[in-house]
Coordinates of C-alpha atoms in Angstrom, one line a residue:
M1 CA 27.4 10.8 -67.5
S2 CA 25.9 14.3 -68.3
V3 CA 24.5 14.3 -64.7
V4 CA 27.9 13.6 -63.3
A5 CA 29.4 16.3 -65.5
F6 CA 26.9 18.7 -64.1
G7 CA 27.8 17.8 -60.5
V8 CA 31.5 18.1 -61.1
A9 CA 31.0 21.5 -62.9
Y10 CA 28.9 22.6 -59.9
M11 CA 31.8 21.9 -57.6
A12 CA 34.1 24.2 -59.7
P13 CA 37.2 22.0 -60.0
A14 CA 39.4 25.1 -60.5
V15 CA 39.1 25.8 -56.8
V16 CA 41.9 23.3 -56.3
M17 CA 44.2 25.9 -57.7
S18 CA 42.7 28.7 -55.6
I19 CA 43.1 27.1 -52.2
F20 CA 46.3 25.0 -53.0
G21 CA 48.5 27.2 -50.8
V22 CA 46.2 27.0 -47.8
I23 CA 45.9 23.2 -48.1
A24 CA 49.7 22.7 -48.7
A25 CA 50.6 25.0 -45.8
T26 CA 48.1 23.4 -43.3
S27 CA 49.1 19.8 -44.3
K28 CA 52.8 20.7 -44.2
G29 CA 53.3 19.8 -47.8
A30 CA 50.9 16.9 -48.3
A31 CA 48.0 18.5 -50.2
P32 CA 47.0 15.3 -52.1
T33 CA 46.8 13.3 -48.9
A34 CA 44.5 15.9 -47.4
Y35 CA 42.3 15.7 -50.5
A36 CA 42.3 11.9 -50.4
I37 CA 41.1 12.0 -46.8
A38 CA 38.5 14.6 -47.7
T39 CA 37.4 12.4 -50.6
G40 CA 36.9 9.4 -48.3
A41 CA 34.9 11.5 -45.8
M42 CA 32.7 13.0 -48.6
L43 CA 32.2 9.5 -50.1
L44 CA 30.7 8.2 -46.8
T45 CA 28.3 11.2 -46.8
G46 CA 27.7 10.7 -50.5
L47 CA 26.5 7.2 -49.8
S48 CA 24.0 8.6 -47.4
Y49 CA 22.9 11.3 -49.8
A50 CA 22.4 8.5 -52.4
K51 CA 20.2 6.5 -50.1
M52 CA 18.1 9.6 -49.2
A53 CA 17.9 10.5 -52.9
K54 CA 16.4 7.1 -53.5
V55 CA 13.9 7.4 -50.7
H56 CA 13.0 11.1 -51.5
P57 CA 13.8 11.4 -55.2
S58 CA 12.2 14.8 -55.7
S59 CA 13.6 16.8 -52.8
G60 CA 17.4 17.0 -53.0
S61 CA 17.8 18.9 -49.8
V62 CA 19.2 18.1 -46.4
Y63 CA 16.5 20.4 -45.0
T64 CA 13.8 18.1 -46.5
Y65 CA 15.5 14.9 -45.5
A66 CA 15.8 16.1 -41.8
R67 CA 12.3 17.4 -41.8
K68 CA 10.8 14.1 -43.1
E69 CA 13.1 11.6 -41.3
L70 CA 13.7 13.4 -38.0
D71 CA 11.5 16.3 -37.1
S72 CA 10.3 19.6 -38.5
R73 CA 12.4 21.5 -35.9
V74 CA 15.5 19.5 -36.7
G75 CA 14.8 20.2 -40.4
F76 CA 14.7 23.9 -39.6
L77 CA 18.0 23.8 -37.8
A78 CA 19.5 21.9 -40.8
G79 CA 18.3 24.7 -43.1
W80 CA 19.6 27.3 -40.6
A81 CA 23.1 25.6 -40.6
L82 CA 23.1 25.6 -44.4
L83 CA 22.1 29.2 -44.5
L84 CA 25.4 30.0 -42.8
D85 CA 27.1 28.2 -45.8
Y86 CA 25.1 30.2 -48.3
L87 CA 25.8 33.5 -46.6
F88 CA 29.6 32.9 -46.6
L89 CA 29.9 31.2 -49.9
P90 CA 29.8 34.5 -51.9
M91 CA 32.2 36.0 -49.4
V92 CA 34.8 33.3 -49.9
A93 CA 34.3 33.5 -53.7
W94 CA 34.8 37.3 -53.6
L95 CA 37.8 36.9 -51.3
I96 CA 39.5 34.5 -53.8
Q97 CA 38.8 37.0 -56.6
A98 CA 40.4 39.8 -54.6
I99 CA 43.4 37.8 -53.6
Y100 CA 44.2 36.6 -57.1
L101 CA 43.5 39.9 -58.8
H102 CA 45.8 41.6 -56.3
A103 CA 48.5 39.1 -57.0
Q104 CA 48.3 39.9 -60.7
F105 CA 47.7 43.7 -60.3
P106 CA 49.5 44.5 -57.0
A107 CA 49.0 48.3 -57.6
V108 CA 45.4 47.9 -56.6
P109 CA 45.0 46.8 -52.9
E110 CA 43.3 43.6 -52.1
W111 CA 40.5 45.4 -50.2
A112 CA 39.7 47.5 -53.3
W113 CA 39.4 44.4 -55.5
L114 CA 37.1 43.0 -52.8
V115 CA 34.9 46.1 -52.8
I116 CA 34.8 46.2 -56.6
N117 CA 33.7 42.5 -56.9
V118 CA 31.1 42.8 -54.2
V119 CA 29.6 46.0 -55.5
L120 CA 29.5 44.8 -59.2
A121 CA 27.9 41.5 -58.3
T122 CA 25.4 43.1 -55.9
V123 CA 24.3 45.7 -58.5
I124 CA 23.9 43.0 -61.1
N125 CA 21.7 40.9 -58.7
I126 CA 19.6 43.9 -57.6
V127 CA 18.9 44.8 -61.2
G128 CA 18.2 41.1 -61.9
L129 CA 20.6 40.5 -64.8
K130 CA 21.6 36.9 -65.4
V131 CA 24.8 35.6 -67.0
A132 CA 23.9 33.6 -70.1
D133 CA 24.2 29.8 -69.8
R134 CA 26.3 29.8 -73.0
V135 CA 28.8 32.2 -71.5
N136 CA 29.1 30.0 -68.4
R137 CA 29.8 27.0 -70.6
V138 CA 32.5 28.8 -72.5
L139 CA 34.1 29.9 -69.2
L140 CA 33.9 26.4 -67.9
L141 CA 35.7 25.1 -71.0
G142 CA 38.4 27.8 -70.5
V143 CA 38.9 26.8 -66.9
T144 CA 39.2 23.1 -67.9
A145 CA 41.8 24.0 -70.5
V146 CA 43.8 25.9 -67.9
L147 CA 43.7 22.9 -65.5
V148 CA 44.9 20.6 -68.2
V149 CA 47.8 22.9 -69.3
L150 CA 48.8 23.5 -65.7
A151 CA 48.9 19.7 -65.1
V152 CA 51.2 19.2 -68.1
L153 CA 53.5 22.1 -67.0
C154 CA 53.7 20.8 -63.4
V155 CA 54.7 17.3 -64.7
H156 CA 57.4 18.9 -67.0
Y157 CA 58.6 21.1 -64.1
G158 CA 58.6 18.2 -61.6
L159 CA 60.6 15.9 -63.9
G160 CA 63.2 18.7 -64.3
H161 CA 63.5 19.6 -60.6
G162 CA 63.9 16.5 -58.5
G163 CA 62.4 13.9 -60.9
T164 CA 60.2 11.0 -59.9
A165 CA 62.2 10.3 -56.7
S166 CA 60.7 13.4 -55.1
A167 CA 57.1 12.7 -56.2
G168 CA 56.4 10.5 -53.1
H169 CA 57.1 13.5 -50.8
A170 CA 54.0 15.2 -52.2
F171 CA 51.9 12.7 -50.2
W172 CA 54.0 12.5 -47.1
N173 CA 57.2 14.0 -45.8
H174 CA 59.2 14.4 -42.6
A175 CA 57.1 17.5 -41.6
T176 CA 53.7 15.9 -42.2
S177 CA 51.6 14.6 -39.3
F178 CA 48.2 13.0 -39.1
S179 CA 46.8 16.0 -37.3
A180 CA 48.2 18.3 -40.0
V181 CA 46.6 16.4 -42.9
T182 CA 43.2 16.0 -41.2
A183 CA 43.2 19.7 -40.4
A184 CA 43.9 20.3 -44.1
A185 CA 41.2 17.9 -45.1
A186 CA 38.7 19.8 -43.0
V187 CA 39.5 22.9 -45.2
A188 CA 39.8 20.9 -48.4
A189 CA 36.3 19.7 -48.0
Y190 CA 35.3 23.2 -49.2
A191 CA 36.2 22.0 -52.7
F192 CA 33.4 19.4 -52.6
L193 CA 30.6 21.7 -51.7
G194 CA 27.9 21.3 -54.3
F195 CA 28.4 17.6 -55.1
D196 CA 24.9 16.9 -53.9
A197 CA 23.5 19.3 -56.5
V198 CA 22.9 16.4 -58.9
S199 CA 20.0 15.4 -56.6
T200 CA 18.1 18.4 -57.9
L201 CA 18.0 16.8 -61.4
S202 CA 15.6 14.0 -60.5
E203 CA 12.8 15.2 -62.7
E204 CA 15.2 15.6 -65.7
V205 CA 16.5 12.0 -65.9
R206 CA 15.1 8.6 -66.5
D207 CA 14.7 6.3 -63.5
P208 CA 15.9 8.9 -60.9
R209 CA 15.8 6.4 -58.1
R210 CA 18.6 4.5 -59.8
T211 CA 20.4 7.3 -61.8
I212 CA 20.7 10.0 -59.1
P213 CA 22.2 7.9 -56.3
R214 CA 24.8 6.5 -58.7
S215 CA 25.6 9.9 -60.1
I216 CA 26.1 11.3 -56.6
I217 CA 28.8 8.7 -55.9
L218 CA 30.4 9.1 -59.3
T219 CA 30.5 12.9 -58.8
V220 CA 32.3 12.6 -55.5
L221 CA 34.8 10.1 -56.9
T222 CA 35.4 12.1 -60.1
G223 CA 35.8 15.4 -58.3
G224 CA 38.0 13.8 -55.7
G225 CA 40.1 12.3 -58.4
I226 CA 40.6 15.6 -60.1
F227 CA 41.5 17.3 -56.8
I228 CA 44.0 14.6 -55.8
V229 CA 45.7 14.5 -59.2
I230 CA 46.0 18.3 -59.6
S231 CA 47.1 18.9 -56.0
F232 CA 49.6 16.1 -56.3
L233 CA 51.1 17.7 -59.5
M234 CA 51.2 21.1 -57.9
Q235 CA 52.7 19.8 -54.7
W236 CA 55.3 17.9 -56.7
A237 CA 56.2 21.1 -58.5
H238 CA 56.4 22.9 -55.2
P239 CA 57.5 20.6 -52.3
G240 CA 56.6 21.6 -48.8
G241 CA 54.1 24.1 -47.5
S242 CA 56.1 27.4 -47.3
F243 CA 55.0 30.2 -49.6
P244 CA 55.6 34.0 -49.7
D245 CA 51.8 34.3 -49.6
Q246 CA 49.8 31.0 -49.1
D247 CA 46.5 32.6 -50.2
S248 CA 47.8 33.4 -53.7
A249 CA 50.1 30.4 -54.0
G250 CA 48.2 29.1 -57.0
Y251 CA 49.1 32.2 -59.0
L252 CA 52.7 32.1 -57.9
L253 CA 53.1 28.4 -58.8
S254 CA 51.5 29.0 -62.2
T255 CA 54.2 31.7 -62.8
T256 CA 56.9 29.3 -61.7
V257 CA 55.9 26.4 -64.0
G258 CA 54.5 28.3 -66.9
G259 CA 55.8 31.8 -66.9
K260 CA 54.0 35.1 -66.2
T261 CA 52.1 35.1 -69.4
F262 CA 50.5 31.8 -68.8
A263 CA 49.8 32.7 -65.2
D264 CA 48.2 36.0 -66.2
V265 CA 46.0 34.4 -68.9
A266 CA 45.0 31.5 -66.5
N267 CA 44.2 34.0 -63.8
I268 CA 42.0 36.1 -65.9
V269 CA 40.1 33.1 -67.3
G270 CA 39.7 31.8 -63.7
M271 CA 38.6 35.2 -62.4
L272 CA 36.0 35.7 -65.2
G273 CA 34.5 32.2 -64.4
G274 CA 34.8 33.0 -60.7
F275 CA 32.9 36.3 -61.0
A276 CA 30.1 34.6 -62.9
S277 CA 29.9 32.0 -60.1
C278 CA 29.8 34.8 -57.5
V279 CA 26.8 36.4 -59.2
A280 CA 25.0 33.1 -59.4
I281 CA 25.8 32.2 -55.7
Q282 CA 24.6 35.6 -54.5
A283 CA 21.4 35.3 -56.5
S284 CA 20.5 31.8 -55.3
T285 CA 21.3 32.7 -51.7
S286 CA 19.1 35.8 -51.8
R287 CA 16.2 33.7 -53.3
L288 CA 16.6 31.1 -50.5
M289 CA 16.4 33.9 -47.9
F290 CA 13.3 35.2 -49.7
V291 CA 11.7 31.8 -49.4
M292 CA 12.6 31.5 -45.8
G293 CA 11.1 34.9 -45.2
R294 CA 8.0 34.2 -47.3
D295 CA 7.3 31.0 -45.4
G296 CA 8.0 32.4 -41.9
A297 CA 11.4 30.8 -41.2
L298 CA 13.0 34.3 -41.2
P299 CA 11.3 37.6 -40.3
R300 CA 8.8 38.0 -43.2
R301 CA 8.7 41.8 -43.3
V302 CA 12.4 42.0 -43.8
F303 CA 13.4 39.0 -45.9
G304 CA 10.1 37.9 -47.6
R305 CA 9.8 40.9 -49.9
L306 CA 10.6 41.6 -53.5
H307 CA 11.1 45.0 -55.1
R308 CA 7.9 46.1 -56.8
K309 CA 9.6 47.0 -60.1
L310 CA 12.7 44.9 -60.2
L311 CA 11.1 41.8 -58.7
T312 CA 14.4 41.0 -56.8
P313 CA 14.9 40.5 -53.1
V314 CA 16.9 43.7 -52.7
T315 CA 17.3 43.6 -49.0
N316 CA 18.6 40.0 -49.1
V317 CA 21.1 40.9 -51.8
L318 CA 22.4 43.8 -49.8
V319 CA 22.8 41.7 -46.7
I320 CA 24.8 39.2 -48.6
G321 CA 27.0 41.9 -50.0
A322 CA 27.5 43.4 -46.6
V323 CA 28.6 39.9 -45.3
G324 CA 31.0 39.7 -48.2
L325 CA 32.8 42.8 -47.0
L326 CA 33.7 41.0 -43.8
A327 CA 36.3 39.2 -45.8
M328 CA 38.5 42.3 -45.5
N329 CA 39.6 41.0 -42.1
L330 CA 39.8 37.3 -42.9
S331 CA 42.4 34.9 -44.3
L332 CA 41.3 32.4 -46.9
A333 CA 41.7 29.6 -44.5
D334 CA 39.4 31.2 -41.9
A335 CA 36.8 32.1 -44.5
T336 CA 36.6 28.6 -45.9
S337 CA 36.4 27.1 -42.4
F338 CA 33.3 29.2 -41.6
I339 CA 31.6 27.6 -44.6
N340 CA 32.7 24.1 -43.7
F341 CA 31.1 24.2 -40.2
G342 CA 27.6 24.5 -41.7
A343 CA 28.4 22.0 -44.4
F344 CA 29.7 19.3 -42.0
L345 CA 26.8 19.8 -39.7
G346 CA 24.4 19.3 -42.6
F347 CA 26.4 16.3 -43.8
T348 CA 26.2 14.8 -40.3
L349 CA 22.4 15.2 -40.3
V350 CA 22.1 13.4 -43.7
N351 CA 24.0 10.4 -42.2
V352 CA 21.7 10.5 -39.1
C353 CA 18.6 10.6 -41.4
V354 CA 19.7 7.3 -43.0
I355 CA 20.0 5.7 -39.6
A356 CA 16.6 7.1 -38.6
Y357 CA 15.0 5.8 -41.8
A358 CA 16.5 2.4 -41.3
V359 CA 15.3 2.1 -37.7
R360 CA 11.8 3.2 -38.8
Q361 CA 11.8 0.6 -41.6
W362 CA 13.0 -2.2 -39.2
R363 CA 10.2 -1.3 -36.8
S364 CA 7.7 -1.7 -39.6
G365 CA 9.1 -5.1 -40.6
T366 CA 11.4 -4.0 -43.5
R367 CA 15.0 -5.0 -43.0
H368 CA 18.0 -3.2 -44.5
S369 CA 21.7 -4.1 -44.4
P370 CA 23.1 -3.1 -41.0
V371 CA 26.5 -2.2 -42.7
R372 CA 25.0 0.0 -45.3
Y373 CA 22.3 1.6 -43.2
L374 CA 23.9 1.7 -39.8
L375 CA 27.6 1.2 -39.8
L376 CA 28.5 3.4 -42.9
P377 CA 26.2 6.3 -42.0
A378 CA 27.5 6.2 -38.4
A379 CA 31.0 6.3 -39.7
G380 CA 30.1 9.2 -42.0
A381 CA 28.6 11.2 -39.1
A382 CA 31.6 10.5 -36.9
V383 CA 34.0 11.6 -39.6
D384 CA 32.0 14.8 -40.2
V385 CA 31.9 15.6 -36.5
Y386 CA 35.6 15.0 -36.2
L387 CA 36.3 17.3 -39.2
I388 CA 34.3 20.0 -37.4
T389 CA 36.7 19.7 -34.5
Q390 CA 39.6 20.2 -36.9
L391 CA 38.4 23.6 -38.1
G392 CA 39.8 26.7 -36.6
G393 CA 38.6 27.8 -33.1
T394 CA 37.1 30.9 -34.6
A395 CA 35.1 29.0 -37.1
V396 CA 33.7 26.6 -34.5
R397 CA 32.8 29.5 -32.2
L398 CA 31.1 31.3 -35.0
G399 CA 29.2 28.2 -36.1
L400 CA 28.1 27.4 -32.6
G401 CA 27.0 31.0 -32.1
W402 CA 25.0 30.8 -35.3
L403 CA 23.4 27.6 -34.1
V404 CA 22.4 29.1 -30.8
I405 CA 20.8 32.1 -32.6
G406 CA 18.9 29.6 -34.7
I407 CA 17.7 27.6 -31.7
V408 CA 16.5 30.9 -30.0
W409 CA 14.7 32.0 -33.2
L410 CA 13.2 28.5 -33.5
A411 CA 11.9 28.8 -30.0
V412 CA 10.2 32.1 -30.9
I413 CA 8.5 30.9 -34.1
T414 CA 7.4 27.6 -32.6
K415 CA 6.1 29.1 -29.3
G416 CA 8.7 27.4 -27.2
F417 CA 9.1 24.4 -29.5
R418 CA 5.4 23.5 -29.0
R419 CA 4.5 23.9 -32.6
P420 CA 6.0 22.5 -35.8
A421 CA 8.6 24.7 -37.5
P422 CA 7.3 26.5 -40.6
E423 CA 7.9 24.6 -43.8
M424 CA 9.8 26.1 -46.7
R425 CA 8.2 25.5 -50.0
L426 CA 11.3 24.7 -52.1
G427 CA 10.9 24.3 -55.8
S428 CA 10.9 20.8 -57.2
D429 CA 14.2 21.6 -58.9
G430 CA 15.9 22.2 -55.6
E431 CA 15.9 25.9 -56.0
A432 CA 14.3 28.4 -53.6
G433 CA 10.9 28.3 -55.2
P434 CA 9.3 30.9 -57.4
A435 CA 10.6 34.4 -57.2
E436 CA 7.5 36.2 -58.4
P437 CA 5.5 38.1 -55.8
E438 CA 2.0 36.9 -55.0
A439 CA -0.5 39.6 -55.9
S440 CA -2.7 38.7 -53.0
D441 CA 0.1 39.2 -50.5
P442 CA 0.7 42.9 -49.6
L443 CA 3.8 42.1 -47.7
L444 CA 5.9 41.0 -50.6
P445 CA 6.4 44.0 -52.9
T446 CA 8.3 47.0 -51.5
A447 CA 8.7 50.5 -52.8

């Protein structure tokens, strides 16, 4: 169960509060239904992740799955699509920070909070400071306590304003439609990002071929259950999808059900935990870019360098910080949609990898269940592609544009697709390999 707890914590369950307004507004007041659909979609993909984790217990990466089961060039494009996720994840986290801090301290404009968060996190990662694991655990406990108290307050408020008779409207009401809840589910899937992180623990558990696949499924179900329950209680306390500001609706709802003091305390606890996450996300993304540069997947002279004294990928950290500032002109819904394009594309490829693996096994004489290895992965891929179509037009155009750039760059580094794509040497723990510079390589250190 500790592996499942790690996976759920990695998903950051408090995000259900942060994006509640966006999900409720998009679904026309049926947030828990949107999360239920997203849970079903993620479960299909989770089943495919579980199968791949059993076949490749030490990798834990859609990049590796695609490279081994499909082709090195497809693997590169899978990694390229996920890089879009990693670039925008810090931006969304910083945007959420700015929105909720502005809601509590309106005298400071939202853009200023964004700049403050981006600059602080960027400086911390350039210097190479790390938030202590003990601090992260304390913050996680604080966020968990906030969610529990919020749930109790929502029940108390819901019973006093409409009673149980209005509870059913939280799942479906006269304004809700299938297109609305599926569009909301496409955004709600953002909350599930990271469920596959448990696959990186294969070397730390007994019998990983059995433990990791089960843990992936349990992580999706546990996380989905939390999202459905909390969003239901919040939707029950606030029927419909209309808010003065949907981006900061979580703070406004906390004020309604628990008073300003509770909302302020909950907000500060959430923001402290969120900032620690921002630092960690930016750090891991910069390391991934370093590995891609070191191994030739990105321009090596730009991204494959570490600072001579600080031993941090300064250029990469600055690029991520610059991308984060783009959030000044984005809504929370648009920002999360940008991330989900790359995620859904990666999820689609994981499902395709299972089918490719099964076909290869059948050709060699080993038979697998057509339902588990063909029908379910095909359904998972179809659902993921459908959810891509439900993202905003801007997100789809950005994602396709990013993919085109990746294809062009792939053509360059493979001499017109005639050579295999360079292989990224990811660490066995699923992280972006060692960060220390190689003394024999003069390209890595910079002045």
